[in-house]
Each structure stands twice: as C-alpha cells, then as structure tokens.
PDB file of C-alpha atoms in Angstrom:
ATOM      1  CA  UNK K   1      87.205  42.050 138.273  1.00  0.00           C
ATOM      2  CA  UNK K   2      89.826  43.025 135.867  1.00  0.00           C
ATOM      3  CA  UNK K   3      93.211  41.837 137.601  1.00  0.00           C
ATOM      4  CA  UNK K   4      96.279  41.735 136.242  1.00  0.00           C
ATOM      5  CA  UNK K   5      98.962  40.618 137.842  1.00  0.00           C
ATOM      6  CA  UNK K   6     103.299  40.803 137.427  1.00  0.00           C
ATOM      7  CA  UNK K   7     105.919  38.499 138.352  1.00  0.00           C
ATOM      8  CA  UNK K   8     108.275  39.596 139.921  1.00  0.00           C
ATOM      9  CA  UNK K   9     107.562  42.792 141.114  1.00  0.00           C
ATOM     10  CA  UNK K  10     111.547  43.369 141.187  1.00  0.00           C
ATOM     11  CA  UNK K  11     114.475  41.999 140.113  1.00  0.00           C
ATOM     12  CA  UNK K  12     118.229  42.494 140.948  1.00  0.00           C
ATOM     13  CA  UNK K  13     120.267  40.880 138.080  1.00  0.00           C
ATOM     14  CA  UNK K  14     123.669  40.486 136.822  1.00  0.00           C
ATOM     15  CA  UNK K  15     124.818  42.559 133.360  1.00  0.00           C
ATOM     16  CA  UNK K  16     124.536  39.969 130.420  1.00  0.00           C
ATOM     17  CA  UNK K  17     122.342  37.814 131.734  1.00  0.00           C
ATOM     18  CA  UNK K  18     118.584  37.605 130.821  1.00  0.00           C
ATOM     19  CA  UNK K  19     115.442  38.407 132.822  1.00  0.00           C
ATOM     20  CA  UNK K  20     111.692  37.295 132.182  1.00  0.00           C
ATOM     21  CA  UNK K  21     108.597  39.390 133.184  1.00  0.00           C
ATOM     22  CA  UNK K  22     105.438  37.849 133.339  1.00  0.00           C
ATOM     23  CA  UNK K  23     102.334  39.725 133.178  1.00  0.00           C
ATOM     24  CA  UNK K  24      98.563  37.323 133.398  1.00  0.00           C
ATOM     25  CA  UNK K  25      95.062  39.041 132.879  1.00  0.00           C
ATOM     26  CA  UNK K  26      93.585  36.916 136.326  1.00  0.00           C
ATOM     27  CA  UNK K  27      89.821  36.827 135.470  1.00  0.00           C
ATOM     28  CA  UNK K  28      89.555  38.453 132.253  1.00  0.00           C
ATOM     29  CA  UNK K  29      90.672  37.098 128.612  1.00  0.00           C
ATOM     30  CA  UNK K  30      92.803  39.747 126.985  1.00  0.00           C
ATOM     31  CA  UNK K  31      93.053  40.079 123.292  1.00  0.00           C
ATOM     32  CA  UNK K  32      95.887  42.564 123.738  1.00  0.00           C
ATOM     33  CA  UNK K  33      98.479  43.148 125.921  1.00  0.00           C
ATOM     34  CA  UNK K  34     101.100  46.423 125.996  1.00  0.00           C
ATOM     35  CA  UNK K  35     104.307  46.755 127.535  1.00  0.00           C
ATOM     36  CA  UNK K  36     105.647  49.898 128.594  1.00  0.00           C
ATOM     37  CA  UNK K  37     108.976  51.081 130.568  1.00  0.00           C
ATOM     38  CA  UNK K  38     108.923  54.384 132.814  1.00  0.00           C
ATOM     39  CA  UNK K  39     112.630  55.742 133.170  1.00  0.00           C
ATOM     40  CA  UNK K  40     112.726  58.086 136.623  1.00  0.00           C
ATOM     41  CA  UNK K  41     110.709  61.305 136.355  1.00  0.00           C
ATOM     42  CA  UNK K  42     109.325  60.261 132.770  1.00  0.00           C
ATOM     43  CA  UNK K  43     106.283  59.129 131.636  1.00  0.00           C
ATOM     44  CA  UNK K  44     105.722  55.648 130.911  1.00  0.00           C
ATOM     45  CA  UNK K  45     106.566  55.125 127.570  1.00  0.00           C
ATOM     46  CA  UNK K  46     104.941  52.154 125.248  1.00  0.00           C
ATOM     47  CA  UNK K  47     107.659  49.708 123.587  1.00  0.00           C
ATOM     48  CA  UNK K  48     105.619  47.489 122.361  1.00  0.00           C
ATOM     49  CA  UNK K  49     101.852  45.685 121.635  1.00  0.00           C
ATOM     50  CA  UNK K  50     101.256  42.159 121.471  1.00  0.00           C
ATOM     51  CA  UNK K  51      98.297  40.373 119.619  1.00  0.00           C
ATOM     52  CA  UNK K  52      97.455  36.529 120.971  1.00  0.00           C
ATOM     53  CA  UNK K  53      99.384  34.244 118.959  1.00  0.00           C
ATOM     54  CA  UNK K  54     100.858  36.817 116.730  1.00  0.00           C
ATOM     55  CA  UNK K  55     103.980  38.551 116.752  1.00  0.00           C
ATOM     56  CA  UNK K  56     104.378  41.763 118.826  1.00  0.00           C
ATOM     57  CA  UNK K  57     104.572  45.030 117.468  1.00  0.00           C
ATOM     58  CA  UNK K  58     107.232  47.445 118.897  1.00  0.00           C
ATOM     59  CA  UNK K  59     107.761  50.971 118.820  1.00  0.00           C
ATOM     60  CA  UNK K  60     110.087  53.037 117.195  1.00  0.00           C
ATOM     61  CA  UNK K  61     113.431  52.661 119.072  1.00  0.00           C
ATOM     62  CA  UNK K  62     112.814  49.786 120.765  1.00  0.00           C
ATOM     63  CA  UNK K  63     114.847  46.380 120.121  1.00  0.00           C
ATOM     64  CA  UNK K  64     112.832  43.563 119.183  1.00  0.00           C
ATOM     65  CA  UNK K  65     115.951  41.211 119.380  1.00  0.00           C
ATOM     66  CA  UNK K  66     116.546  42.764 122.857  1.00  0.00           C
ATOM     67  CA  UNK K  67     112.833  42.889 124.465  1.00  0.00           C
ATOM     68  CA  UNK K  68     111.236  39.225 123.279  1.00  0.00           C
ATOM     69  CA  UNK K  69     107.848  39.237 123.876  1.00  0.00           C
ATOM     70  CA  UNK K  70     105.616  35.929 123.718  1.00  0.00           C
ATOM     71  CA  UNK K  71     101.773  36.501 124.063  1.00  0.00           C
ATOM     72  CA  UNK K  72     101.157  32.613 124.335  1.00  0.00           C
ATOM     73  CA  UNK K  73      97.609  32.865 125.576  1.00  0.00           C
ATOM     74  CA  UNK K  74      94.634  35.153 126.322  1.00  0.00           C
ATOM     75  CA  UNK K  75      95.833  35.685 129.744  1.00  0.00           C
ATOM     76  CA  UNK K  76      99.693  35.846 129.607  1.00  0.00           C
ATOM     77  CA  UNK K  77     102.325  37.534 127.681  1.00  0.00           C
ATOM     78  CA  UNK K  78     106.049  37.479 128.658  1.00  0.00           C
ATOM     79  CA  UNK K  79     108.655  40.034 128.580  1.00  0.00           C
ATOM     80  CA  UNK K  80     112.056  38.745 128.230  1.00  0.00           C
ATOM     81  CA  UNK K  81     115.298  41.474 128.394  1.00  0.00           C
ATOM     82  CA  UNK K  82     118.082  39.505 126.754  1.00  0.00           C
ATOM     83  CA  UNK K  83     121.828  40.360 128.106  1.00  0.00           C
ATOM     84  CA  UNK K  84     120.336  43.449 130.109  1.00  0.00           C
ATOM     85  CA  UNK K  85     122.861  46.105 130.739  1.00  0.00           C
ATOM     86  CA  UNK K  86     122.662  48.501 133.498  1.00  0.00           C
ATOM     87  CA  UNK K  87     120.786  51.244 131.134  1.00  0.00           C
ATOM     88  CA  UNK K  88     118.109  48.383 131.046  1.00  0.00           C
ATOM     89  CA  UNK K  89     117.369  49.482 134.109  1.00  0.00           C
ATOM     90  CA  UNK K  90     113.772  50.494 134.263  1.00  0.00           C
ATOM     91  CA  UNK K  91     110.598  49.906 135.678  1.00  0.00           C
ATOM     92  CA  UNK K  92     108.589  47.879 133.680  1.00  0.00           C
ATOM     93  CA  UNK K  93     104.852  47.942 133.293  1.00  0.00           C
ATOM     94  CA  UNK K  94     102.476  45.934 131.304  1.00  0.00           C
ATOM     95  CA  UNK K  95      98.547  46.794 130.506  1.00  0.00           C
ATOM     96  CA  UNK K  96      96.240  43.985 129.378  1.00  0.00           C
ATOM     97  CA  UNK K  97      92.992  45.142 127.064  1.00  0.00           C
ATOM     98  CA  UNK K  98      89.400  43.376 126.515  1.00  0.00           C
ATOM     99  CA  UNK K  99      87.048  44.547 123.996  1.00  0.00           C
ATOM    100  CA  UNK K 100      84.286  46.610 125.568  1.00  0.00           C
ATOM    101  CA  UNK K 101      85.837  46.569 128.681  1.00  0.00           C
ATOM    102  CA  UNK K 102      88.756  48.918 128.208  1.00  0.00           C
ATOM    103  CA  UNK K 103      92.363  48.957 129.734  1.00  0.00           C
ATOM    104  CA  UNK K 104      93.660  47.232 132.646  1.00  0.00           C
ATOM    105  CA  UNK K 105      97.492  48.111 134.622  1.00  0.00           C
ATOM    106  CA  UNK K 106      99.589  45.309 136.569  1.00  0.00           C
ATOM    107  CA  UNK K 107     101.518  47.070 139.225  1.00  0.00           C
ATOM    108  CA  UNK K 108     104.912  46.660 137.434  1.00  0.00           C
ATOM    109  CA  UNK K 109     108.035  45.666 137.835  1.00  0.00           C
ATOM    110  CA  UNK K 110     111.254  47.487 139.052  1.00  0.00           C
ATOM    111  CA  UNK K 111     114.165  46.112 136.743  1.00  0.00           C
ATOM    112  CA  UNK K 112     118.116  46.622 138.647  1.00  0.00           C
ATOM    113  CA  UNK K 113     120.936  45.293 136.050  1.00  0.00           C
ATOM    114  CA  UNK K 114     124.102  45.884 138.479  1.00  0.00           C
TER     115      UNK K 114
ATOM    116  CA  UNK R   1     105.836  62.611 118.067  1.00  0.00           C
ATOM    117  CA  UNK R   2     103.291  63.538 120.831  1.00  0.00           C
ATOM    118  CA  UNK R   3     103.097  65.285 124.163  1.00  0.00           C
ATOM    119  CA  UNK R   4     101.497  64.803 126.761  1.00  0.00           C
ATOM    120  CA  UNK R   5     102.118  67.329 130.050  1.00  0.00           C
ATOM    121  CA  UNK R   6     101.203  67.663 133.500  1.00  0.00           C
ATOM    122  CA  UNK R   7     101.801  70.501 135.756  1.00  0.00           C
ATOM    123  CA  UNK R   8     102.564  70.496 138.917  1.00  0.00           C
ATOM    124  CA  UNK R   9     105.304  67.935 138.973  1.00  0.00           C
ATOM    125  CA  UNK R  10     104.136  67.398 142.393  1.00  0.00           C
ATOM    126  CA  UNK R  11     101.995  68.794 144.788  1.00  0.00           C
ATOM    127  CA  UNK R  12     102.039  69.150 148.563  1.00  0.00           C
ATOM    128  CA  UNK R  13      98.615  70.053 150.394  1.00  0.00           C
ATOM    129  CA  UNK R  14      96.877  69.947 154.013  1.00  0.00           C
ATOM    130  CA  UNK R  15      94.385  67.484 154.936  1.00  0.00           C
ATOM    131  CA  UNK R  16      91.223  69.229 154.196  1.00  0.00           C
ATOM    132  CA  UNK R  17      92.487  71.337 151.109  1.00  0.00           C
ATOM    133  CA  UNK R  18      91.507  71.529 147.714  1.00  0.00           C
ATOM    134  CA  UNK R  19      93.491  70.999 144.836  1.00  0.00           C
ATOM    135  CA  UNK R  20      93.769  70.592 141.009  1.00  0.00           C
ATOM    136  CA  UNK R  21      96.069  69.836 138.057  1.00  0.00           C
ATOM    137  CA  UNK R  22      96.403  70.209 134.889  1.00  0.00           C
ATOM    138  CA  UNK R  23      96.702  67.745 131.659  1.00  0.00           C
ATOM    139  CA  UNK R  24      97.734  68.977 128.695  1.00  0.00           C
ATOM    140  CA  UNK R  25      97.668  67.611 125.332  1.00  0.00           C
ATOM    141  CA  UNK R  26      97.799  67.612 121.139  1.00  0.00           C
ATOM    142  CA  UNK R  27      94.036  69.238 119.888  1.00  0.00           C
ATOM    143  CA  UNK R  28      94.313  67.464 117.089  1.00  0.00           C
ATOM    144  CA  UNK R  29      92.581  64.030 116.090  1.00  0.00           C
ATOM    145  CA  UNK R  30      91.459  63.729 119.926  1.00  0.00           C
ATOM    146  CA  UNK R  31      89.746  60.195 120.552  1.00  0.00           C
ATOM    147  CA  UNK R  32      89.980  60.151 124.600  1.00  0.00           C
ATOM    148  CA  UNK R  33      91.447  61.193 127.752  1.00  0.00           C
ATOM    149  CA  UNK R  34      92.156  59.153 130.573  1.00  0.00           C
ATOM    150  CA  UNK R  35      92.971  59.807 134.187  1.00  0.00           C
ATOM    151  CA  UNK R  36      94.396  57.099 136.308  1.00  0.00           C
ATOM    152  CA  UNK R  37      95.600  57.277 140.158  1.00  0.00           C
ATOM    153  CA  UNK R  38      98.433  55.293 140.408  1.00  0.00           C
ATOM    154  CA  UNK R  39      99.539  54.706 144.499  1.00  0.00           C
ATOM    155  CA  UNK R  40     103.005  53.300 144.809  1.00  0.00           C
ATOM    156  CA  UNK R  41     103.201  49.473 144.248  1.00  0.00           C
ATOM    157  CA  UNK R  42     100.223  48.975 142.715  1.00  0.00           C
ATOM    158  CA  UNK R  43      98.376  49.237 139.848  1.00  0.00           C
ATOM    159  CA  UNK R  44      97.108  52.465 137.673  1.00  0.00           C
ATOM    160  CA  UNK R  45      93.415  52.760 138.799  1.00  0.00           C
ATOM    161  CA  UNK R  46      91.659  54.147 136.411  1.00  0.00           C
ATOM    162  CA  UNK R  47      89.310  56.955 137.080  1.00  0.00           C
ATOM    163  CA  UNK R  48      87.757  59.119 134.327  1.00  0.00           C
ATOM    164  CA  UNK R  49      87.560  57.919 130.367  1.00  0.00           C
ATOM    165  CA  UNK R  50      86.749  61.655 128.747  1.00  0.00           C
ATOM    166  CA  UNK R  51      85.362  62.281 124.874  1.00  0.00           C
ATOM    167  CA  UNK R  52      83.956  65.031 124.532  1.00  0.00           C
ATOM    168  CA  UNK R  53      84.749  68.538 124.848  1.00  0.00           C
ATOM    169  CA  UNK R  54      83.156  70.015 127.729  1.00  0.00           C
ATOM    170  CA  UNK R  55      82.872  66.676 129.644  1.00  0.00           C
ATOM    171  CA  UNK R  56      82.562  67.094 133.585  1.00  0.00           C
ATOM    172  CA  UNK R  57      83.237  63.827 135.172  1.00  0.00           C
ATOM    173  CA  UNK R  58      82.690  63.083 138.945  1.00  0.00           C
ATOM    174  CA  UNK R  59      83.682  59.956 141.329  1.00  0.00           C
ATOM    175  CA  UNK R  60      83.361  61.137 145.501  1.00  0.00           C
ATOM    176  CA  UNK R  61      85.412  64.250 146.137  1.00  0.00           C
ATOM    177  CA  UNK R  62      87.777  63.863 142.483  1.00  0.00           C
ATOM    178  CA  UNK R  63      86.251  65.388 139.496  1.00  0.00           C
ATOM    179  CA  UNK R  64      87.406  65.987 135.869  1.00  0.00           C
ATOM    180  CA  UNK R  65      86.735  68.694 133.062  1.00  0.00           C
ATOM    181  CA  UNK R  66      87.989  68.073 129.466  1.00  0.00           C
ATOM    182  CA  UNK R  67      88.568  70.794 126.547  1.00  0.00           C
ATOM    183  CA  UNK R  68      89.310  69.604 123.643  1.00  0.00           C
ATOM    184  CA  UNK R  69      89.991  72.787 121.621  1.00  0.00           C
ATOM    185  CA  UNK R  70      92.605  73.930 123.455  1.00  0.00           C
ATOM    186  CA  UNK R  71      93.587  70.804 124.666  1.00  0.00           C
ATOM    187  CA  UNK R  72      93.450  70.710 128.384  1.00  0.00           C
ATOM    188  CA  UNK R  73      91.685  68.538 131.358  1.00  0.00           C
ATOM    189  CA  UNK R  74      91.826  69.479 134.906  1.00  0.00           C
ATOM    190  CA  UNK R  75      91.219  67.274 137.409  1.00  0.00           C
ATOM    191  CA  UNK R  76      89.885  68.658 141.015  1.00  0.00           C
ATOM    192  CA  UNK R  77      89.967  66.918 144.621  1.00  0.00           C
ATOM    193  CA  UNK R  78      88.075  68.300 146.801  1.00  0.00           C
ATOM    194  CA  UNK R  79      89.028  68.279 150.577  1.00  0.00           C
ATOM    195  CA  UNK R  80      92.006  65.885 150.283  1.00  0.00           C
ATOM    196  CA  UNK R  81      92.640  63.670 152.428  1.00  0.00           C
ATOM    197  CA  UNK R  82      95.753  61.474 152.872  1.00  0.00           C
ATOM    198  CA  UNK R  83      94.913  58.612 151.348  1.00  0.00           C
ATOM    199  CA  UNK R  84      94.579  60.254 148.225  1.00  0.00           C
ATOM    200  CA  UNK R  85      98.199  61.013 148.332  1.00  0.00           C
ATOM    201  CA  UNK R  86      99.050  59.101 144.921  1.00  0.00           C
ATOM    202  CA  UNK R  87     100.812  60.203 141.616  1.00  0.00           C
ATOM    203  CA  UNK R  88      97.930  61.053 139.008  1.00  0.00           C
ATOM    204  CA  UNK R  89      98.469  60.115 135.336  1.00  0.00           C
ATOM    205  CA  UNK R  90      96.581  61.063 132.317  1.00  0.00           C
ATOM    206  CA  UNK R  91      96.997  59.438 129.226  1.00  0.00           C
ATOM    207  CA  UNK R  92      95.682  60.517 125.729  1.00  0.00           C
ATOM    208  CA  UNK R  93      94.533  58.429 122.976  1.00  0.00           C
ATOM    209  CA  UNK R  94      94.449  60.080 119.446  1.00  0.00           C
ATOM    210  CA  UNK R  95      92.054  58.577 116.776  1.00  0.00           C
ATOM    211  CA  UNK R  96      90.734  55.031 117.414  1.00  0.00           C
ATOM    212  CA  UNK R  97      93.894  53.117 115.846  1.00  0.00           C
ATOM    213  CA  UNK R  98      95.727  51.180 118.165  1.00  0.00           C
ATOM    214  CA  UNK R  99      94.355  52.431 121.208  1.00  0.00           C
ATOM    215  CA  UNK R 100      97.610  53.195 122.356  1.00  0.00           C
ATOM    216  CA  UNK R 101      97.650  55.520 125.555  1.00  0.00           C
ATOM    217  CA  UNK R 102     100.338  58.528 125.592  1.00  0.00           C
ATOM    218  CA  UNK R 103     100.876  59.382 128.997  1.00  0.00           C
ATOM    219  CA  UNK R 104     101.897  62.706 130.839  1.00  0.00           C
ATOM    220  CA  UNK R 105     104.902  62.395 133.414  1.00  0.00           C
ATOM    221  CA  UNK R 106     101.895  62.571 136.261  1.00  0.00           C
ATOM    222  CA  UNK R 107     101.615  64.805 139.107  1.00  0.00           C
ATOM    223  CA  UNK R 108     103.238  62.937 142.440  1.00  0.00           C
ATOM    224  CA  UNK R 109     100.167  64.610 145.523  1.00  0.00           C
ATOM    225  CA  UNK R 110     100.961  64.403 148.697  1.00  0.00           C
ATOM    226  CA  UNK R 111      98.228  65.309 151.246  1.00  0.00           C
ATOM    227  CA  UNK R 112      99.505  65.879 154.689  1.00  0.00           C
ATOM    228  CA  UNK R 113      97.900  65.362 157.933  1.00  0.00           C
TER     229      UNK R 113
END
C-alpha cells in the first residue's frame, strides 16, 4: 500500500511552452500533497503544499504564477510550469500525506526545457 | 533558514563491508528525523521515523541512532551488499507545524562486488 505514482517520469520540452506533472496517491486518499524540485547535487527543496480543494501554499521564492498547482481531488494534484525556461530545468518530485499514516514519495520527474 | 547535512557526499565500499553516515541537523525545536533510501528511478523508501534522543532503530542489516542535543543521526549498514547501493536521504521535521520535511543533499553508496 501507499503508491504514488508520476506522469511523466520525463519530459523534453520547448522554452515558452508549458508542461503538466501529474502526481495520484494509487490506493490511499491524501489530504496533502507537496511538491518539491532537486537541482543537481542539492537537496530536494519544497516549493510548495497543497490542501484538497484549497489553494496551494508556496514557499518563499517560488512563483505561484509560474508553478500552478491544482489539488482537484484526494488522490491527484497537478503541477503545471508555465513558459518553462531552460533554468526550469529540474527534477521534480511530489510527496502525498495521510493522517496517521505518514509520508509517501512518487519517483519524480526529470524536467529538460531546451 | 535551516540545514540539513550529510557527509560523505558519496561513498564507495566492498561487498561485505560495513559502513555509516552521518545526518546532521538544527538542535533546536526537533519534532523528527527521517531516513529514506532512495534507488535511482524510483521512489524515496522510507526507512526509520526517529523522536527521541537516543533512539536506536533497526530494519535487517541498516540501523539508525538519533541525538538530538547535538543534533546528529548516523545510520549503519552492516555487510553491504550491492543492492543496497542507493543514495540515502534524511530529512528533518522541526515542531509539528506543517510537517514539512528539510532534507540533507543525501549520501550517493555504492557497494561493489
């Protein structure tokens, strides 16, 4: 139990144009979901938390207007990185959390704006 | 702002060898430690949640101590073997709020055969 899964696990895209990352809690209902970027030999760093139905809360530094997240349900939230640039470039990872039952890692998703 | 480190960067051992690493972290308002294993295209497992100072945590050959005065956790592997070749992360959680993870860099093993 406690699955979550990313889509895609990569992505190649043009500069300007917008990508989407999906992250789903599989078999677990999560009241909130995290989203955090790892530049190479950093740590992963949080950007933002998002509460069911509510807005998302981001962390110092971080663009809201740039990183859109929607946390539609108890089992998805989407990351969307609006006219990504090549310092977009990241690997993006998102962490899903269920009360009592702690916190729970997709396996991320390598960003390449060219 | 808070920070978390890890030392070694990365680690090369023999099958068979033991190692350990070190997390280090703010002593102040300490709520948890966690260690994850985190293997290359999937996701963080976690191993050890730590709260208290002197904890001692075991799962197989990896085990985990936790200070929380001085603001350290080591975690051991005894006899490693390649498929414990992984990068380790620990993450710290101060107070309660939020329970928002600060993570270390990690520490990239490699156990050779």
């Amino acid at each position: 139990g406690a699955v979550v899964s990313q889509h895609p696990s990569w992505v190649i895209c043009k500069s300007g144009t917008s990508v989407k990352i999906e992250c789903r809690s599989l078999d677990f209902q999560a009241t909130t979901m995290f989203w955090y970027r790892q530049f190479p030999k950093q740590s992963l760093m949080l950007m933002a938390t998002s509460n069911e139905g509510s807005k998302a809360t981001y962390e110092q530094g971080v663009e809201k207007d740039k990183f859109l997240i929607n946390h539609a349900s108890l089992t998805l939230s989407t990351l969307t990185v609006t006219s990504a640039h090549p310092e977009d470039s990241s690997f993006y990872i998102c962490s899903a959390r269920t009360s009592g039952r702690g916190q729970f890692f997709g396996p991320g998703t390598r960003l390449t704006v060219l | 702002i808070l920070n978390v480190e890890q030392s070694p960067q990365s680690l090369h051992v023999q099958e068979g060898d033991s190692t350990n690493f070190t997390c280090s972290f703010p002593s102040s308002n300490f709520y948890a430690l966690h260690w994850y294993r985190w293997e290359t295209a999937k996701s963080p497992e976690a191993l050890f949640v730590m709260t208290l100072n002197g904890d001692e945590k075991k799962k197989g050959r990896i085990s985990a101590t936790l200070n929380t005065k001085e603001g350290y956790s080591y975690l051991y592997i005894k006899g490693s073997q390649p498929e414990d070749s992984a990068t380790y992360l620990c993450a710290f959680i101060k107070n309660n709020y939020g329970q928002n993870f600060v993570f270390g860099p990690g520490t990239r093993l490699s156990v050779l055969p």
